[in-house]
Each structure stands twice: as structure tokens, then as C-alpha cells.
């Protein structure tokens, strides 16, 4: 039996989760999530995921590289948070995690029962929608715990606003 998420209960404010990265399409997904949150009275969570160090390094190099990656993720989230404030007048919740992006998305959704929608950016180029969209739309799509909104990167801002 599937456990009912708290986000669907009366009195709980739902949250939308937007995954932030350095892609051009990410701004489209953040805009959609912010506009939709404003219309529905929902909250927004911005998630940045950094890759773990590939090797055990000596003399603290690994810690320095980790700190630099965290600072870069925070910088990306800062830009996305500014967009959320501009488009929706909301202050987003900010989360930075280390690990595999798809795994960390699932772990955060499992940990926060108020998250009710995952918003992802889809690449518009010849390379396909992107690895995260492909990973989540693959085998796990039928068993994913919440709905997923995929925002195509080729949409114009006016189209996103109308859809949200």
C-alpha cells in the first residue's frame, strides 16, 4: 500500500521542488515553479546537488574542492532565489546536497512530506532532455511518489506564465 503524503492533507502548505543547475533551461523551470507557487499559495524548495569527490585526496585538497563546489551551488541557488522573489514574491527554501542528482532528489522528497510536485527543466537541444529527466522518466516513472512537471527549455517566458 502506498503511503499518502502529508502535502495532500488539509492544512498543509504544499511545496514545489525545483532542481537548480547551470543549464540555460533551469531558469525556465524555476520561473514556472515560482509562478505556479504564487497562484496556488504553495512554497518552493530550490535544490542544488554537487558531485562527491571522485578520489580520496591528501593534504585537504578534497575539502577545498568540496567547499568550492558548495560555493558554486550556493551561487546558482542565489540566482534562482532572486528569480523566485521577482516572479512570485516568495522566499524559497534552499537545500544543497552532495551525491547523485537523481538519488538526492528522491531522498529529499522522501524526507519532506510537504513536497507535492517536482519541477524539472528539459533540454531543448539535440542531446535530449538531460540526464536527470531521463533518469527519473525511465524505470522509476511509474513508482515516483509525486507528480513531475517537465518544463521544455524552448518555451518563451509568456508561454510559461500562461501555463503556470
PDB file of C-alpha atoms in Angstrom:
ATOM      1  CA  UNK A   1       0.000   0.000   0.000  1.00  0.00           C
ATOM      2  CA  UNK A   2       1.322   3.444  -0.936  1.00  0.00           C
ATOM      3  CA  UNK A   3       1.637   5.899   1.945  1.00  0.00           C
ATOM      4  CA  UNK A   4      -0.372   9.083   1.449  1.00  0.00           C
ATOM      5  CA  UNK A   5       1.851  12.168   1.519  1.00  0.00           C
ATOM      6  CA  UNK A   6       1.205  14.865   4.108  1.00  0.00           C
ATOM      7  CA  UNK A   7       1.226  17.519   1.372  1.00  0.00           C
ATOM      8  CA  UNK A   8      -2.262  16.400   0.328  1.00  0.00           C
ATOM      9  CA  UNK A   9      -3.795  16.759   3.790  1.00  0.00           C
ATOM     10  CA  UNK A  10      -5.929  19.759   4.680  1.00  0.00           C
ATOM     11  CA  UNK A  11      -3.957  22.485   6.403  1.00  0.00           C
ATOM     12  CA  UNK A  12      -0.557  21.601   4.989  1.00  0.00           C
ATOM     13  CA  UNK A  13       1.049  24.016   2.580  1.00  0.00           C
ATOM     14  CA  UNK A  14       2.371  22.113  -0.430  1.00  0.00           C
ATOM     15  CA  UNK A  15       5.910  22.694  -1.672  1.00  0.00           C
ATOM     16  CA  UNK A  16       7.243  22.558  -5.204  1.00  0.00           C
ATOM     17  CA  UNK A  17      10.783  21.282  -5.657  1.00  0.00           C
ATOM     18  CA  UNK A  18      12.906  22.812  -8.410  1.00  0.00           C
ATOM     19  CA  UNK A  19      16.328  21.379  -9.172  1.00  0.00           C
ATOM     20  CA  UNK A  20      18.862  24.144  -9.823  1.00  0.00           C
ATOM     21  CA  UNK A  21      21.882  23.733 -12.088  1.00  0.00           C
ATOM     22  CA  UNK A  22      23.904  25.805 -14.536  1.00  0.00           C
ATOM     23  CA  UNK A  23      21.811  24.955 -17.615  1.00  0.00           C
ATOM     24  CA  UNK A  24      20.008  27.623 -19.598  1.00  0.00           C
ATOM     25  CA  UNK A  25      16.777  25.649 -19.269  1.00  0.00           C
ATOM     26  CA  UNK A  26      16.894  25.740 -15.471  1.00  0.00           C
ATOM     27  CA  UNK A  27      15.711  29.359 -15.452  1.00  0.00           C
ATOM     28  CA  UNK A  28      12.569  28.277 -17.325  1.00  0.00           C
ATOM     29  CA  UNK A  29      11.752  25.603 -14.741  1.00  0.00           C
ATOM     30  CA  UNK A  30      12.347  27.990 -11.840  1.00  0.00           C
ATOM     31  CA  UNK A  31      10.095  30.594 -13.466  1.00  0.00           C
ATOM     32  CA  UNK A  32       7.329  28.023 -13.945  1.00  0.00           C
ATOM     33  CA  UNK A  33       7.623  26.765 -10.358  1.00  0.00           C
ATOM     34  CA  UNK A  34       7.637  30.282  -8.907  1.00  0.00           C
ATOM     35  CA  UNK A  35       4.622  31.434 -10.927  1.00  0.00           C
ATOM     36  CA  UNK A  36       2.697  28.258 -10.091  1.00  0.00           C
ATOM     37  CA  UNK A  37       3.511  28.573  -6.375  1.00  0.00           C
ATOM     38  CA  UNK A  38       2.289  32.160  -6.357  1.00  0.00           C
ATOM     39  CA  UNK A  39      -1.007  31.156  -7.951  1.00  0.00           C
ATOM     40  CA  UNK A  40      -1.603  28.202  -5.639  1.00  0.00           C
ATOM     41  CA  UNK A  41      -0.214  29.616  -2.404  1.00  0.00           C
ATOM     42  CA  UNK A  42       2.472  26.937  -2.320  1.00  0.00           C
ATOM     43  CA  UNK A  43       6.059  27.182  -1.111  1.00  0.00           C
ATOM     44  CA  UNK A  44       9.132  26.470  -3.207  1.00  0.00           C
ATOM     45  CA  UNK A  45      12.291  24.500  -2.472  1.00  0.00           C
ATOM     46  CA  UNK A  46      15.422  25.062  -4.564  1.00  0.00           C
ATOM     47  CA  UNK A  47      17.771  22.079  -4.611  1.00  0.00           C
ATOM     48  CA  UNK A  48      21.393  22.165  -5.724  1.00  0.00           C
ATOM     49  CA  UNK A  49      23.266  18.871  -5.919  1.00  0.00           C
ATOM     50  CA  UNK A  50      27.035  18.639  -6.111  1.00  0.00           C
ATOM     51  CA  UNK A  51      29.029  15.598  -7.092  1.00  0.00           C
ATOM     52  CA  UNK A  52      31.022  13.909  -4.342  1.00  0.00           C
ATOM     53  CA  UNK A  53      34.806  13.948  -4.692  1.00  0.00           C
ATOM     54  CA  UNK A  54      35.908  11.162  -7.024  1.00  0.00           C
ATOM     55  CA  UNK A  55      39.065  10.300  -5.116  1.00  0.00           C
ATOM     56  CA  UNK A  56      40.291  10.422  -1.584  1.00  0.00           C
ATOM     57  CA  UNK A  57      42.815  13.226  -1.716  1.00  0.00           C
ATOM     58  CA  UNK A  58      45.576  14.187   0.635  1.00  0.00           C
ATOM     59  CA  UNK A  59      46.528  17.420   2.372  1.00  0.00           C
ATOM     60  CA  UNK A  60      42.983  18.789   2.439  1.00  0.00           C
ATOM     61  CA  UNK A  61      42.585  19.189  -1.325  1.00  0.00           C
ATOM     62  CA  UNK A  62      39.319  17.226  -1.210  1.00  0.00           C
ATOM     63  CA  UNK A  63      37.873  19.566   1.396  1.00  0.00           C
ATOM     64  CA  UNK A  64      38.859  22.611  -0.659  1.00  0.00           C
ATOM     65  CA  UNK A  65      37.294  21.144  -3.788  1.00  0.00           C
ATOM     66  CA  UNK A  66      34.119  20.307  -1.839  1.00  0.00           C
ATOM     67  CA  UNK A  67      33.931  23.843  -0.437  1.00  0.00           C
ATOM     68  CA  UNK A  68      34.352  25.321  -3.930  1.00  0.00           C
ATOM     69  CA  UNK A  69      31.590  23.077  -5.295  1.00  0.00           C
ATOM     70  CA  UNK A  70      29.280  24.066  -2.430  1.00  0.00           C
ATOM     71  CA  UNK A  71      30.007  27.765  -3.045  1.00  0.00           C
ATOM     72  CA  UNK A  72      29.187  27.333  -6.742  1.00  0.00           C
ATOM     73  CA  UNK A  73      25.924  25.558  -5.884  1.00  0.00           C
ATOM     74  CA  UNK A  74      25.026  28.351  -3.457  1.00  0.00           C
ATOM     75  CA  UNK A  75      25.737  30.924  -6.176  1.00  0.00           C
ATOM     76  CA  UNK A  76      23.357  29.137  -8.564  1.00  0.00           C
ATOM     77  CA  UNK A  77      20.704  28.907  -5.869  1.00  0.00           C
ATOM     78  CA  UNK A  78      21.172  32.624  -5.084  1.00  0.00           C
ATOM     79  CA  UNK A  79      20.367  33.482  -8.706  1.00  0.00           C
ATOM     80  CA  UNK A  80      17.351  31.164  -8.727  1.00  0.00           C
ATOM     81  CA  UNK A  81      16.144  32.574  -5.389  1.00  0.00           C
ATOM     82  CA  UNK A  82      16.305  36.092  -6.808  1.00  0.00           C
ATOM     83  CA  UNK A  83      14.169  34.932  -9.743  1.00  0.00           C
ATOM     84  CA  UNK A  84      11.631  33.390  -7.345  1.00  0.00           C
ATOM     85  CA  UNK A  85      11.425  36.644  -5.393  1.00  0.00           C
ATOM     86  CA  UNK A  86      10.954  38.570  -8.661  1.00  0.00           C
ATOM     87  CA  UNK A  87       8.359  36.269 -10.235  1.00  0.00           C
ATOM     88  CA  UNK A  88       6.400  35.250  -7.138  1.00  0.00           C
ATOM     89  CA  UNK A  89       7.370  37.425  -4.182  1.00  0.00           C
ATOM     90  CA  UNK A  90       8.293  34.284  -2.234  1.00  0.00           C
ATOM     91  CA  UNK A  91      11.349  33.424  -0.198  1.00  0.00           C
ATOM     92  CA  UNK A  92      12.422  29.931  -1.236  1.00  0.00           C
ATOM     93  CA  UNK A  93      13.744  27.187   0.975  1.00  0.00           C
ATOM     94  CA  UNK A  94      17.326  26.363  -0.060  1.00  0.00           C
ATOM     95  CA  UNK A  95      18.939  22.922   0.037  1.00  0.00           C
ATOM     96  CA  UNK A  96      22.406  21.815  -1.099  1.00  0.00           C
ATOM     97  CA  UNK A  97      23.228  18.110  -1.106  1.00  0.00           C
ATOM     98  CA  UNK A  98      26.165  16.004  -2.192  1.00  0.00           C
ATOM     99  CA  UNK A  99      25.663  12.831  -4.229  1.00  0.00           C
ATOM    100  CA  UNK A 100      23.967  11.535  -7.349  1.00  0.00           C
ATOM    101  CA  UNK A 101      21.407  14.087  -8.514  1.00  0.00           C
ATOM    102  CA  UNK A 102      18.530  11.627  -9.076  1.00  0.00           C
ATOM    103  CA  UNK A 103      19.174   9.891  -5.752  1.00  0.00           C
ATOM    104  CA  UNK A 104      19.304  13.163  -3.822  1.00  0.00           C
ATOM    105  CA  UNK A 105      16.034  14.351  -5.392  1.00  0.00           C
ATOM    106  CA  UNK A 106      14.299  11.157  -4.278  1.00  0.00           C
ATOM    107  CA  UNK A 107      15.831  11.320  -0.790  1.00  0.00           C
ATOM    108  CA  UNK A 108      14.668  14.913  -0.300  1.00  0.00           C
ATOM    109  CA  UNK A 109      11.139  14.062  -1.452  1.00  0.00           C
ATOM    110  CA  UNK A 110      11.054  11.130   0.972  1.00  0.00           C
ATOM    111  CA  UNK A 111      12.343  13.327   3.812  1.00  0.00           C
ATOM    112  CA  UNK A 112       9.919  16.226   3.272  1.00  0.00           C
ATOM    113  CA  UNK A 113       6.326  15.019   3.017  1.00  0.00           C
ATOM    114  CA  UNK A 114       5.121  18.522   2.107  1.00  0.00           C
ATOM    115  CA  UNK A 115       6.814  18.371  -1.301  1.00  0.00           C
ATOM    116  CA  UNK A 116       3.999  17.698  -3.743  1.00  0.00           C
ATOM    117  CA  UNK A 117       5.449  18.482  -7.186  1.00  0.00           C
ATOM    118  CA  UNK A 118       8.886  18.131  -8.754  1.00  0.00           C
ATOM    119  CA  UNK A 119       9.681  20.674 -11.467  1.00  0.00           C
ATOM    120  CA  UNK A 120      12.455  19.774 -13.897  1.00  0.00           C
ATOM    121  CA  UNK A 121      13.989  21.577 -16.854  1.00  0.00           C
ATOM    122  CA  UNK A 122      14.212  19.684 -20.122  1.00  0.00           C
ATOM    123  CA  UNK A 123      16.940  20.487 -22.608  1.00  0.00           C
ATOM    124  CA  UNK A 124      15.777  21.663 -25.992  1.00  0.00           C
ATOM    125  CA  UNK A 125      18.874  20.630 -27.924  1.00  0.00           C
ATOM    126  CA  UNK A 126      19.745  17.568 -29.953  1.00  0.00           C
ATOM    127  CA  UNK A 127      21.276  15.905 -26.882  1.00  0.00           C
ATOM    128  CA  UNK A 128      17.863  15.119 -25.421  1.00  0.00           C
ATOM    129  CA  UNK A 129      16.084  16.316 -22.297  1.00  0.00           C
ATOM    130  CA  UNK A 130      19.060  15.873 -19.990  1.00  0.00           C
ATOM    131  CA  UNK A 131      20.333  13.110 -17.721  1.00  0.00           C
ATOM    132  CA  UNK A 132      18.112  13.917 -14.731  1.00  0.00           C
ATOM    133  CA  UNK A 133      14.908  13.926 -16.768  1.00  0.00           C
ATOM    134  CA  UNK A 134      15.995  10.716 -18.482  1.00  0.00           C
ATOM    135  CA  UNK A 135      16.895   9.031 -15.193  1.00  0.00           C
ATOM    136  CA  UNK A 136      13.625   9.925 -13.480  1.00  0.00           C
ATOM    137  CA  UNK A 137      11.449   9.251 -16.528  1.00  0.00           C
ATOM    138  CA  UNK A 138      12.947   5.816 -17.016  1.00  0.00           C
ATOM    139  CA  UNK A 139      12.212   2.824 -14.827  1.00  0.00           C
ATOM    140  CA  UNK A 140      11.120   4.844 -11.786  1.00  0.00           C
ATOM    141  CA  UNK A 141       8.440   6.917 -13.555  1.00  0.00           C
ATOM    142  CA  UNK A 142       5.581   4.555 -12.683  1.00  0.00           C
ATOM    143  CA  UNK A 143       6.510   4.409  -9.000  1.00  0.00           C
ATOM    144  CA  UNK A 144       7.604   8.005  -8.409  1.00  0.00           C
ATOM    145  CA  UNK A 145       5.979   9.339  -5.193  1.00  0.00           C
ATOM    146  CA  UNK A 146       4.796  12.707  -6.594  1.00  0.00           C
ATOM    147  CA  UNK A 147       3.859  14.240  -9.953  1.00  0.00           C
ATOM    148  CA  UNK A 148       6.671  15.624 -12.094  1.00  0.00           C
ATOM    149  CA  UNK A 149       6.321  18.733 -14.259  1.00  0.00           C
ATOM    150  CA  UNK A 150       8.846  18.892 -17.070  1.00  0.00           C
ATOM    151  CA  UNK A 151       9.345  22.369 -18.490  1.00  0.00           C
ATOM    152  CA  UNK A 152      10.762  22.372 -22.031  1.00  0.00           C
ATOM    153  CA  UNK A 153      13.653  24.768 -22.436  1.00  0.00           C
ATOM    154  CA  UNK A 154      12.356  26.219 -25.700  1.00  0.00           C
ATOM    155  CA  UNK A 155       9.243  27.834 -24.158  1.00  0.00           C
ATOM    156  CA  UNK A 156       9.053  31.621 -24.125  1.00  0.00           C
ATOM    157  CA  UNK A 157       8.517  33.435 -20.829  1.00  0.00           C
ATOM    158  CA  UNK A 158       4.961  34.423 -21.838  1.00  0.00           C
ATOM    159  CA  UNK A 159       4.106  30.780 -22.532  1.00  0.00           C
ATOM    160  CA  UNK A 160       5.459  29.725 -19.149  1.00  0.00           C
ATOM    161  CA  UNK A 161       3.458  32.431 -17.387  1.00  0.00           C
ATOM    162  CA  UNK A 162       0.272  31.342 -19.181  1.00  0.00           C
ATOM    163  CA  UNK A 163       0.830  27.682 -18.310  1.00  0.00           C
ATOM    164  CA  UNK A 164       1.637  28.359 -14.669  1.00  0.00           C
TER     165      UNK A 164
END
